[in-house]
Each structure stands twice: as structure tokens, then as C-alpha cells.
Coordinates of C-alpha atoms in Angstrom, one line a residue:
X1 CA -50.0 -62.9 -87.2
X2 CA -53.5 -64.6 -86.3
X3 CA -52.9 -68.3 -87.2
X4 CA -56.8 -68.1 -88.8
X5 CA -55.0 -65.9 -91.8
X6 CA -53.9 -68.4 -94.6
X7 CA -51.1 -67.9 -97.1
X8 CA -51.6 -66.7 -100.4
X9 CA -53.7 -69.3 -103.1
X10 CA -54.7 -69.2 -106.6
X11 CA -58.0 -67.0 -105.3
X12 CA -56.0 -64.3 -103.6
X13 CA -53.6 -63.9 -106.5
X14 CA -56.3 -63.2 -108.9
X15 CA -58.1 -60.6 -106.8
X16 CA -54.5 -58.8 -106.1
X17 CA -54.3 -58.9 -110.2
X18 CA -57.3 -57.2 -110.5
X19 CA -57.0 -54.7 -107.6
X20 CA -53.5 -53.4 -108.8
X21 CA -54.7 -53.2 -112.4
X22 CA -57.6 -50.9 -110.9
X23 CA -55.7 -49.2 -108.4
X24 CA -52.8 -48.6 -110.8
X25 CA -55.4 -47.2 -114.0
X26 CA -57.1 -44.8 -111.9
X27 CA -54.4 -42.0 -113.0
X28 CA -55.4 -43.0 -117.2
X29 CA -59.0 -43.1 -115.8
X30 CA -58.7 -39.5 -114.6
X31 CA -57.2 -38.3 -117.9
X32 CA -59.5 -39.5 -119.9
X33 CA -62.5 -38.0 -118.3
X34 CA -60.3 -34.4 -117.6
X35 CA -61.6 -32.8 -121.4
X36 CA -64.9 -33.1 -119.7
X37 CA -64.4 -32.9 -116.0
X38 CA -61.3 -31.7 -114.7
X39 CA -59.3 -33.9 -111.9
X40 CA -59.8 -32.1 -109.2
X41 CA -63.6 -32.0 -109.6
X42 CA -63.2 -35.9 -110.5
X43 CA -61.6 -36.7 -107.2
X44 CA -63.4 -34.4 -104.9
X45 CA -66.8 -36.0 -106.3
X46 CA -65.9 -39.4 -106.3
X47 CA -64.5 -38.6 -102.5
X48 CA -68.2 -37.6 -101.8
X49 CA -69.7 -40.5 -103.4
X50 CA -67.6 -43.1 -102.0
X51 CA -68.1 -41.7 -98.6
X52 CA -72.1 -42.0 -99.0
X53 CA -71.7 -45.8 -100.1
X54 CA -68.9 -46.4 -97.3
X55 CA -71.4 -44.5 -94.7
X56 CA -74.6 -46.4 -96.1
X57 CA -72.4 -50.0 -95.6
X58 CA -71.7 -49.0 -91.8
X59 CA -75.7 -48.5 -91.3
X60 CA -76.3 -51.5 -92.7
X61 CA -73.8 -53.4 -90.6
X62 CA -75.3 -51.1 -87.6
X63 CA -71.7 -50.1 -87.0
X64 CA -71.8 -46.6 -85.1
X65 CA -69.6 -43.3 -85.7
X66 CA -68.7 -41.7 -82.3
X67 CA -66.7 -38.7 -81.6
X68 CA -66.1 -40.1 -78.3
X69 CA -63.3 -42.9 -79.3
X70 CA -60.5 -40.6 -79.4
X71 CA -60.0 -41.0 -83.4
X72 CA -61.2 -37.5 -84.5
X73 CA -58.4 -35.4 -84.4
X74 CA -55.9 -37.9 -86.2
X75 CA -59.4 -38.7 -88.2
X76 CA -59.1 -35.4 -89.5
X77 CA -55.4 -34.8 -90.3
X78 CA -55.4 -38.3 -92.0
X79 CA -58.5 -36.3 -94.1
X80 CA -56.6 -33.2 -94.5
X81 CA -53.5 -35.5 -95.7
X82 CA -55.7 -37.5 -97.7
X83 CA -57.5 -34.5 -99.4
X84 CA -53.5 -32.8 -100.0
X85 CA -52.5 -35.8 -101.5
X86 CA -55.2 -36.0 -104.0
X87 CA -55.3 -32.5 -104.9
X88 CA -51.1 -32.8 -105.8
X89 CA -52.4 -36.4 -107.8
X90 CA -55.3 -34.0 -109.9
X91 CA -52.9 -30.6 -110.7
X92 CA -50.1 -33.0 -111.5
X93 CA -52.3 -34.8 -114.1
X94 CA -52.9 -31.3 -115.9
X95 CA -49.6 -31.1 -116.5
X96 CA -47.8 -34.9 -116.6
X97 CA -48.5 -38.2 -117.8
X98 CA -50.8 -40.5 -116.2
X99 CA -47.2 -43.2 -116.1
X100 CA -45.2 -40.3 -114.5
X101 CA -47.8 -40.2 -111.8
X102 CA -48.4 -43.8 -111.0
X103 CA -44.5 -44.3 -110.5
X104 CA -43.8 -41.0 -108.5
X105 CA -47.4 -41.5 -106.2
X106 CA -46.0 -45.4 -105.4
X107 CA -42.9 -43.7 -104.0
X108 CA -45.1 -43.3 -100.7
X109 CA -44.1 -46.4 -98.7
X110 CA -40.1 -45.0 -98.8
X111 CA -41.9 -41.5 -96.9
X112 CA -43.9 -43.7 -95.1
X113 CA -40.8 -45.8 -93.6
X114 CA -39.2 -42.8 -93.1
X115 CA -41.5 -41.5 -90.6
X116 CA -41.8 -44.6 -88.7
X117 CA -38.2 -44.7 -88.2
X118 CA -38.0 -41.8 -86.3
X119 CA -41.6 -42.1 -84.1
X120 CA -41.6 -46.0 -84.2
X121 CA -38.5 -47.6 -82.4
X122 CA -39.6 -51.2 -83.1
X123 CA -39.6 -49.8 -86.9
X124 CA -36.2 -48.3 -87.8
X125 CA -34.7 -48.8 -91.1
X126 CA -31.8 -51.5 -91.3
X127 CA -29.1 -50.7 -93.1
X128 CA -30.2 -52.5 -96.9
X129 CA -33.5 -50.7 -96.4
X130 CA -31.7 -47.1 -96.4
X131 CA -29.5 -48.7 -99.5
X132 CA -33.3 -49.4 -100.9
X133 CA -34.4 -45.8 -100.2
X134 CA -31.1 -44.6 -101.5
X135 CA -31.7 -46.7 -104.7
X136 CA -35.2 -45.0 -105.1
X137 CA -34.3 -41.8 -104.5
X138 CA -31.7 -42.1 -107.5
X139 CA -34.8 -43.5 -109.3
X140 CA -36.4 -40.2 -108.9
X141 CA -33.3 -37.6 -109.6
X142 CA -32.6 -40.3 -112.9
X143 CA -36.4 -39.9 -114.0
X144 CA -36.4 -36.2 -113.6
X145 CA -32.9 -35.5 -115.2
X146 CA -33.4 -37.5 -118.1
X147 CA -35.1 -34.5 -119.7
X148 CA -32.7 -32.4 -118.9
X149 CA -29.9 -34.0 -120.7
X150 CA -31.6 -35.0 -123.7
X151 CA -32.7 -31.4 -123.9
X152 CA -36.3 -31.5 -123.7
X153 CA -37.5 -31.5 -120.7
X154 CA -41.4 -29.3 -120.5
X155 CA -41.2 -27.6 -117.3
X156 CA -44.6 -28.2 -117.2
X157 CA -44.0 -32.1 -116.8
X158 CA -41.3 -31.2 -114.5
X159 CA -44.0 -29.8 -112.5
X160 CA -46.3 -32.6 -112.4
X161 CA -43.7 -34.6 -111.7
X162 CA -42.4 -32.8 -108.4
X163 CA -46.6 -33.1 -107.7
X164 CA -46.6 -36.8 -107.8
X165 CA -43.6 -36.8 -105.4
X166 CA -45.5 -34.5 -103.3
X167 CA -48.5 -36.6 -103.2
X168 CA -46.6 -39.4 -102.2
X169 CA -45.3 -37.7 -99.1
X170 CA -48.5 -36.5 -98.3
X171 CA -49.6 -40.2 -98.7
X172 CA -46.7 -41.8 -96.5
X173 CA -47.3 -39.2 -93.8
X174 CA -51.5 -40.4 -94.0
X175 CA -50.4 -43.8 -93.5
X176 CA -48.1 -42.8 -90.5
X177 CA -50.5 -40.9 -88.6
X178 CA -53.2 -44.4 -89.1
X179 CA -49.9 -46.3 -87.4
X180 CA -49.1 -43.7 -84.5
X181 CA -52.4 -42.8 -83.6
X182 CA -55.6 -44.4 -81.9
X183 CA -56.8 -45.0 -85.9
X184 CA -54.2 -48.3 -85.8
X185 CA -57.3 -49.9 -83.5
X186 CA -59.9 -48.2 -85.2
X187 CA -62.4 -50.1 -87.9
X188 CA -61.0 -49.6 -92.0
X189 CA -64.4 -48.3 -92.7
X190 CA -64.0 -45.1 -89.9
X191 CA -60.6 -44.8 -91.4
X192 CA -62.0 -44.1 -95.1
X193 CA -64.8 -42.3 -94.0
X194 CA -62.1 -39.9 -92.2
X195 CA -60.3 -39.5 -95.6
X196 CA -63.3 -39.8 -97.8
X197 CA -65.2 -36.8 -96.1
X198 CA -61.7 -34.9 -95.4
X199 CA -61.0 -34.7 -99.3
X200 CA -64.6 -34.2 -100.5
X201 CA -65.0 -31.5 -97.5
X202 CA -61.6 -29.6 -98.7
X203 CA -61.3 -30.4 -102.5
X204 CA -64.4 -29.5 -103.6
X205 CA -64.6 -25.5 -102.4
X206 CA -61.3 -25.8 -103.8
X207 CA -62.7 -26.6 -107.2
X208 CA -65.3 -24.1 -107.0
X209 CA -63.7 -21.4 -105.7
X210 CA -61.1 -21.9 -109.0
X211 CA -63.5 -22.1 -111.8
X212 CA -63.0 -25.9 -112.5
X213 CA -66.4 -26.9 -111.6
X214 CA -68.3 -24.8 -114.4
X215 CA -65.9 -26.3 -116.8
X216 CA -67.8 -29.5 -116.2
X217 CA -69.8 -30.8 -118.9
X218 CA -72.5 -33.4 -119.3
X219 CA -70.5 -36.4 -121.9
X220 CA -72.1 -39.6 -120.6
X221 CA -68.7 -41.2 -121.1
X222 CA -66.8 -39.0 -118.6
X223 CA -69.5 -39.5 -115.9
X224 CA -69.7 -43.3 -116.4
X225 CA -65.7 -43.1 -115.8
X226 CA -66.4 -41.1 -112.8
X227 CA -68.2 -43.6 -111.5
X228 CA -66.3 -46.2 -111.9
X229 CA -63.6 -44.8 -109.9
X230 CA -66.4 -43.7 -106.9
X231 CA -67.4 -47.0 -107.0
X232 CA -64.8 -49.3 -108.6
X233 CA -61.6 -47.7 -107.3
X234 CA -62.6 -45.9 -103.9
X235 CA -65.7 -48.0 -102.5
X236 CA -65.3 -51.8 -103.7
X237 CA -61.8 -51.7 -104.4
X238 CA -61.2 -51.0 -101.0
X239 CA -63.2 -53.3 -99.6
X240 CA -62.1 -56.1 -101.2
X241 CA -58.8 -55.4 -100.0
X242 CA -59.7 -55.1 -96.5
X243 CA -61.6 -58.4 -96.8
X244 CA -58.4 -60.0 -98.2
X245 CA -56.4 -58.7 -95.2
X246 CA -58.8 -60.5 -92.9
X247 CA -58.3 -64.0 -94.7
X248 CA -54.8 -64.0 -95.9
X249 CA -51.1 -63.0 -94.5
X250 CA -50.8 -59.3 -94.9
X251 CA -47.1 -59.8 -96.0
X252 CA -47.7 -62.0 -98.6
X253 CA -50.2 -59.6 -100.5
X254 CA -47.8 -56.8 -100.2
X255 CA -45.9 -58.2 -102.4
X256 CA -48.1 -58.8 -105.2
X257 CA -49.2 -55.1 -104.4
X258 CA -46.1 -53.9 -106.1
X259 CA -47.5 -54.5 -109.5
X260 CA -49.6 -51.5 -109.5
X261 CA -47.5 -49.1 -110.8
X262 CA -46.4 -51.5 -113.6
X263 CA -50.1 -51.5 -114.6
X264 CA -49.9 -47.7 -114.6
X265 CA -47.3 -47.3 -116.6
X266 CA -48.7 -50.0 -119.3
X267 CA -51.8 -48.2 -119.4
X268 CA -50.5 -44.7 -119.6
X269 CA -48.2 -46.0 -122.8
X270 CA -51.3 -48.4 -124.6
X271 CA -54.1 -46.4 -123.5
X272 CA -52.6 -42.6 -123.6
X273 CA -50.0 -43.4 -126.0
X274 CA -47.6 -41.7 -123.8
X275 CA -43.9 -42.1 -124.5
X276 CA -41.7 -43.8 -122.0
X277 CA -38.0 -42.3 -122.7
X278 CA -35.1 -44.4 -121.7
X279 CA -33.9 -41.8 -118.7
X280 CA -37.4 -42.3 -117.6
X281 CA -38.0 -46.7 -117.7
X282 CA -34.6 -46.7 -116.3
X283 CA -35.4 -44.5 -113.3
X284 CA -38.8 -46.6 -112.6
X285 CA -37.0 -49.5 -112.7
X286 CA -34.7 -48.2 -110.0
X287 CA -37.8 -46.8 -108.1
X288 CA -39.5 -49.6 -107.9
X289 CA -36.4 -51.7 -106.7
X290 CA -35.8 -49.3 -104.5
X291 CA -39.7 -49.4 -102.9
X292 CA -39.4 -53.6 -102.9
X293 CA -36.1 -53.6 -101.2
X294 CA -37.3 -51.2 -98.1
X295 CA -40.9 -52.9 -98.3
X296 CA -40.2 -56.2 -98.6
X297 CA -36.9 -56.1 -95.9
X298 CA -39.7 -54.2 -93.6
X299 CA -42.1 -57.5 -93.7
X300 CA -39.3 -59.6 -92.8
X301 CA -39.3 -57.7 -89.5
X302 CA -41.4 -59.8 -86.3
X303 CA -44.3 -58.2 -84.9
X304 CA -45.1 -56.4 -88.3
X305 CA -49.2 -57.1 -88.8
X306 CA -50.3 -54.6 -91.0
X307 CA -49.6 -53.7 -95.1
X308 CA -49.4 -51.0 -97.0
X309 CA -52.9 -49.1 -97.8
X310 CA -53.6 -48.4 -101.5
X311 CA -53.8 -44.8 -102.8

């Protein structure tokens, strides 16, 4: 770790506050605009957006795009993964809650260490990081079966549900391909422009090849939310993260990154008035002890320099 990086102060903990809060609202954000525009269309635009900000920053900087670096072919599976994961986040919001998501999406560091255990030798699991995943994965199966034996279980939340998981392996597989490939030395702004493009260039034919775009209508309220989460969530959210990651010890802002799905599920419940069952607070409790014991053992490891992206 480059000695110029300074542990955590009163300035970084505040900015982590308000990033996880963003990060971990965007799921409410996306319901409430979906009467107006559906999710996908809402991610798919705000994809495109983003990545016009993100590409107008790098020509102010004069940083240069070249095909020539060796980053466009894992550039483009990271946007092919990226784009996946997003189109599981938007058809899983038509059918669960917005605190179903944000727990099942943050499940994406367990597939994420999974992968690197078996293509990065200096990263295998120790053993009370595979009792972390195996207290996560019971998280999951508790969540789910909660429905089941209280009999009332919609299979159409099941669904959404299983979408959220799938997200988040489509997620922890994006952030294994950046660590594997030539990306790892690549700038963060090449990186999102990879996924940016990659989910606006996939997503959006998507959306008007299944009707959902002429569903669209014009409620000032629902595009000023759409912009908040181009700009807010996917442009300076970002940023400020990967200007913390320059100043501060990577390790010790993972941490505090964990609160995001707690602000997901308190906004779901307050904002959505969505109803958190007992099987269900019991198995995010479990999934998110689970997530801090494998990420948290993982930044004890030496030579560990980088932290987990958000979503």
C-alpha cells in the first residue's frame, strides 16, 4: 500500500456515508420512476448518459482511448457482464422489492472471491472465509424459504429474487475479469467507459425491441430521478470513490462500504413501505455476516491493494 494513502478521518467517513446511502437507494430510485419509465429503459439511458459525462471528463483531462493497449477484449466482456448484470437488477425490480434486491445484488463480493480462488493463487479462500461464504449462502436459501413456510411466497418475488442473485454473479464475474486481465493497470475512467457503453450498447435494443421504450412517458418527476442516478449514482458517485481510493487505504473504506445494503433495505421499508418478514431480516443478517467475514478476512491478506467496485 503506497505510504502517500492515509487512514480513514472524519472527511472520508462522511463521504463513504453518503456514497453507500446513494449507491444503496438506487434500487428505490428505480421503482419509483418504473410507473413512468420502466427499469430497463432507466438503466440503459442512464448507461448512455454517464458514459457521455465520463467520455467528456477524459477530453477534458486530454486522457486518450486507444484500441491499441490490449484492454478491448476484456473491455468488452466486463461491458457485456456489466450490461447482464443490470438487465437481471431492472426485470428483477418488476417483480421484487427494491430491499430484496439491494441485499441479493451485495452478494457479489462472495462470487467474486470465488473466482479469484481458482484463477488467482495469491487469493484463495482460507478456511473462515469459506465458513463466511457458507454463512451467506444459508442467508440466501433462509431469505428465499421463508416464503415458503409461512405459505406465501409470490412466485413472482421468487423470481426477482433468483434475478438479484444472478446479477450478483454477473457482477462478481465483472470484477474478476478487471483483476485477471490487462484492465487491473488500466485508468477507472476506461474501465467505466467499457461498462457504461457495453450496457447502453446492449440494454437499450433490448428495451426497444420489447416494447418498454414506448411505455415511456413524459412526468418531470421520473426524468429528474433519472437523472439523478446518470449523474448522481453512475457519474459523480463514481468518481468520488475513485478519488477516495487515491487518498485513503483501500481496506479501510471497504469496510464502511458494507453499509450499503443496510441503506437499501431502510429505504425500500420507509420509502416503498415494503414489508420486511422475519425469514427475510434474519437471512440478510446472515448475508451480510457472511459477505464481512470473506471480505473483511480477504483485506487482512498482504499484497491486497485494490477494493471492492460499487454496483
Amino acid at each position: 500500500m503506497s505510504s502517500s494513502r492515509k487512514p480513514t478521518d472524519g472527511f472520508a467517513l462522511a463521504m463513504m456515508f453518503l456514497l453507500c446511502a446513494t449507491w444503496g437507494t438506487q434500487q428505490v430510485a428505480i421503482k419509483l420512476a418504473a410507473p413512468h419509465i420502466p427499469p430497463l429503459v432507466q438503466v440503459a439511458l442512464r448507461s448512455g448518459l454517464s458514459a457521455v459525462l465520463v467520455g467528456l471528463l477524459c477530453w477534458v483531462r486530454g486522457e486518450r482511448f486507444s484500441w491499441r493497449d490490449g484492454t478491448w477484449r476484456p473491455g468488452l466482456l466486463a461491458g457485456a457482464l456489466f450490461a447482464g448484470e443490470f438487465l437481471f437488477v431492472a426485470e428483477g425490480l418488476r417483480h421484487t422489492h427494491a430491499s430484496h434486491m439491494a441485499v441479493f445484488l451485495y452478494t457479489a463480493p462472495l462470487f467474486a472471491a470465488l473466482g479469484l480462488h481458482w484463477l488467482v493463487p495469491a487469493e484463495r479462500l482460507r478456511p473462515i472465509q469459506w465458513l463466511g461464504i457458507g454463512v451467506a449462502f444459508t442467508g440466501i436459501m433462509v431469505a428465499f424459504a421463508g416464503g415458503w413456510l409461512q405459505g406465501g411466497l409470490s412466485p413472482s418475488v421468487l423470481w426477482g429474487d433468483a434475478l438479484g442473485v444472478l446479477a450478483a454473479l454477473a457482477w462478481g464475474a465483472t470484477i474478476v475479469v478487471v483483476r485477471v486481465s490487462s484492465l487491473a493497470d488500466a485508468r477507472p475512467t476506461q474501465t467505466l467507459l467499457y461498462q457504461l457503453v457495453g450496457a447502453f450498447a446492449l440494454l437499450f435494443p433490448v428495451a426497444l425491441f420489447t416494447g418498454q421504450v414506448g411505455q415511456v412517458t413524459s412526468e418531470p418527476a421520473a426524468w429528474l430521478n433519472l437523472l439523478f442516478q446518470a449523474v448522481g449514482v453512475c457519474f459523480i458517485s463514481y468518481l468520488a470513490w475513485f478519488w477516495l481510493l487515491r487518498r485513503y487505504v483501500a481496506s479501510s473504506l471497504s469496510v464502511f462500504s458494507f453499509m450499503t445494503p443496510l441503506f437499501g433495505v431502510t429505504a425500500g421499508v420507509l420509502v416503498l413501505h415494503e414489508r420486511a418478514d422475519a425469514f427475510f431480516a434474519g437471512g440478510a443478517v446472515l448475508v451480510l455476516t457472511g459477505i464481512i467475514i470473506v471480505s473483511a478476512s480477504s483485506l487482512l491478506k498482504p499484497g491486497l491493494r485494490r477494493a471492492p467496485e460499487p454496483s
